[in-house]
Short mmCIF file of C-alpha atoms in Angstrom, two decimals:
data_model
loop_
_atom_site.label_atom_id
_atom_site.label_comp_id
_atom_site.label_asym_id
_atom_site.label_seq_id
_atom_site.Cartn_x
_atom_site.Cartn_y
_atom_site.Cartn_z
CA MET A 24 0.00 0.00 0.00
CA VAL A 25 1.29 3.46 -0.93
CA TYR A 26 -0.13 6.46 0.86
CA THR A 27 -0.83 9.53 -1.24
CA SER A 28 0.32 12.93 -0.07
CA GLY A 29 -3.10 14.49 -0.08
CA THR A 30 -2.13 17.27 -2.50
CA THR A 31 -5.57 17.26 -4.12
CA GLY A 32 -7.56 15.88 -1.21
CA LYS A 33 -7.19 13.91 1.98
CA PRO A 34 -4.30 11.41 2.02
CA LYS A 35 -5.39 7.89 1.26
CA GLY A 36 -3.89 4.43 1.03
CA VAL A 37 -3.67 3.09 -2.51
CA VAL A 38 -3.26 -0.63 -3.02
CA HIS A 39 -0.48 -1.56 -5.41
CA THR A 40 1.10 -4.84 -6.28
CA HIS A 41 4.83 -5.36 -6.34
CA ALA A 42 4.44 -5.83 -10.10
CA SER A 43 2.77 -2.42 -10.55
CA LEU A 44 5.49 -0.67 -8.57
CA GLN A 45 8.16 -2.52 -10.53
CA ALA A 46 6.47 -1.57 -13.82
CA GLN A 47 6.50 2.10 -12.79
CA LEU A 48 10.16 1.96 -11.76
CA ASP A 49 11.14 0.10 -14.93
CA SER A 50 9.32 2.58 -17.19
CA LEU A 51 10.74 5.64 -15.42
CA SER A 52 14.23 4.12 -15.41
CA GLN A 53 14.06 3.49 -19.13
CA ALA A 54 12.50 6.87 -20.01
CA TRP A 55 15.03 8.86 -17.96
CA GLN A 56 17.92 6.49 -18.69
CA TRP A 57 18.80 6.10 -15.01
CA ASN A 58 22.08 4.38 -14.14
CA ALA A 59 24.15 3.70 -11.05
CA ASP A 60 26.33 6.76 -11.64
CA ASP A 61 23.39 9.17 -11.32
CA ARG A 62 23.05 11.53 -8.36
CA ILE A 63 19.70 13.09 -7.50
CA LEU A 64 18.55 15.53 -4.86
CA ASN A 65 15.23 14.89 -3.12
CA VAL A 66 13.67 18.07 -1.77
CA LEU A 67 10.20 16.55 -1.48
CA PRO A 68 8.83 15.13 1.76
CA LEU A 69 8.64 11.37 2.05
CA HIS A 70 4.89 11.56 2.40
CA HIS A 71 4.74 12.85 -1.19
CA VAL A 72 4.28 10.09 -3.78
CA HIS A 73 6.52 11.86 -6.32
CA GLY A 74 9.29 12.07 -3.73
CA ILE A 75 8.92 8.43 -2.76
CA MET A 76 8.49 6.76 -6.15
CA ASN A 77 9.96 9.03 -8.81
CA VAL A 78 12.93 10.31 -6.83
CA LEU A 79 13.93 7.98 -3.99
CA ASN A 80 12.77 4.61 -5.29
CA CYS A 81 14.05 5.24 -8.84
CA ALA A 82 17.46 6.08 -7.43
CA LEU A 83 17.49 3.02 -5.20
CA TRP A 84 16.15 0.78 -7.99
CA ASN A 85 19.09 1.78 -10.20
CA GLY A 86 21.79 1.83 -7.53
CA ALA A 87 22.11 5.60 -7.87
CA THR A 88 22.75 8.12 -5.10
CA CYS A 89 19.83 10.04 -3.62
CA GLU A 90 20.68 13.02 -1.44
CA MET A 91 18.01 14.26 0.93
CA LEU A 92 17.56 17.80 2.20
CA SER A 93 15.95 17.58 5.60
CA GLY A 94 13.36 19.89 7.02
CA LYS A 95 11.18 22.41 5.25
CA PHE A 96 11.99 23.22 1.62
CA ASP A 97 14.85 25.72 1.45
CA ALA A 98 15.46 27.40 -1.93
CA ARG A 99 18.95 28.60 -0.97
CA ARG A 100 20.15 25.14 0.13
CA THR A 101 18.58 23.62 -2.98
CA TRP A 102 20.32 26.10 -5.31
CA GLU A 103 23.63 25.60 -3.49
CA THR A 104 23.35 21.86 -4.00
CA LEU A 105 22.28 22.19 -7.63
CA LEU A 106 25.19 24.51 -8.44
CA ARG A 107 28.00 22.83 -6.55
CA GLU A 108 30.97 21.59 -8.53
CA GLU A 109 32.02 18.73 -6.24
CA ASP A 110 29.83 15.63 -6.63
CA PRO A 111 27.47 17.34 -9.08
CA LEU A 112 23.92 16.11 -9.50
CA SER A 113 22.91 14.48 -12.76
CA VAL A 114 19.16 14.37 -12.15
CA PHE A 115 16.71 16.77 -10.52
CA MET A 116 12.96 16.63 -10.43
CA ALA A 117 10.31 18.14 -8.25
CA VAL A 118 6.78 19.47 -8.39
CA PRO A 119 5.62 22.82 -9.85
CA THR A 120 5.59 24.56 -6.45
CA VAL A 121 9.28 23.79 -5.97
CA TYR A 122 10.17 25.07 -9.43
CA ALA A 123 8.17 28.26 -8.81
CA ASN A 124 10.00 28.84 -5.50
CA LEU A 125 13.39 28.23 -7.12
CA ALA A 126 12.57 30.63 -9.97
CA LYS A 127 11.37 33.32 -7.55
CA PHE A 128 14.48 32.97 -5.40
CA PHE A 129 16.63 33.34 -8.53
CA SER A 130 14.65 36.26 -10.01
CA ASP A 131 14.69 38.08 -6.67
CA GLY A 132 18.50 38.16 -6.96
CA HIS A 133 19.28 35.93 -4.00
CA LEU A 134 22.00 34.03 -5.87
CA GLU A 135 25.39 35.67 -6.08
#
């Protein structure tokens, strides 16, 4: 059972089979060409289905590295991680709210 985040309503448990989860991970892995050398940053909470399946589980499924930023979303810490030169990320994905916050932080001139 996977619990939804409740973005569009109350959180609810959704019954999945191992086969359905594997099919999702296989299709995402193929579409995004995941491999063990990939590094991804997860800025989504672990009660968010996108953060669990598309970010964390895809990384684990492919033997890749998943870095987690703890606590409430922080645009500065996210940008610093995205822009670092040592151990650069190869994959990043989030939800529209995160992208909007990152764009606002950038357009407000907070990056130097």
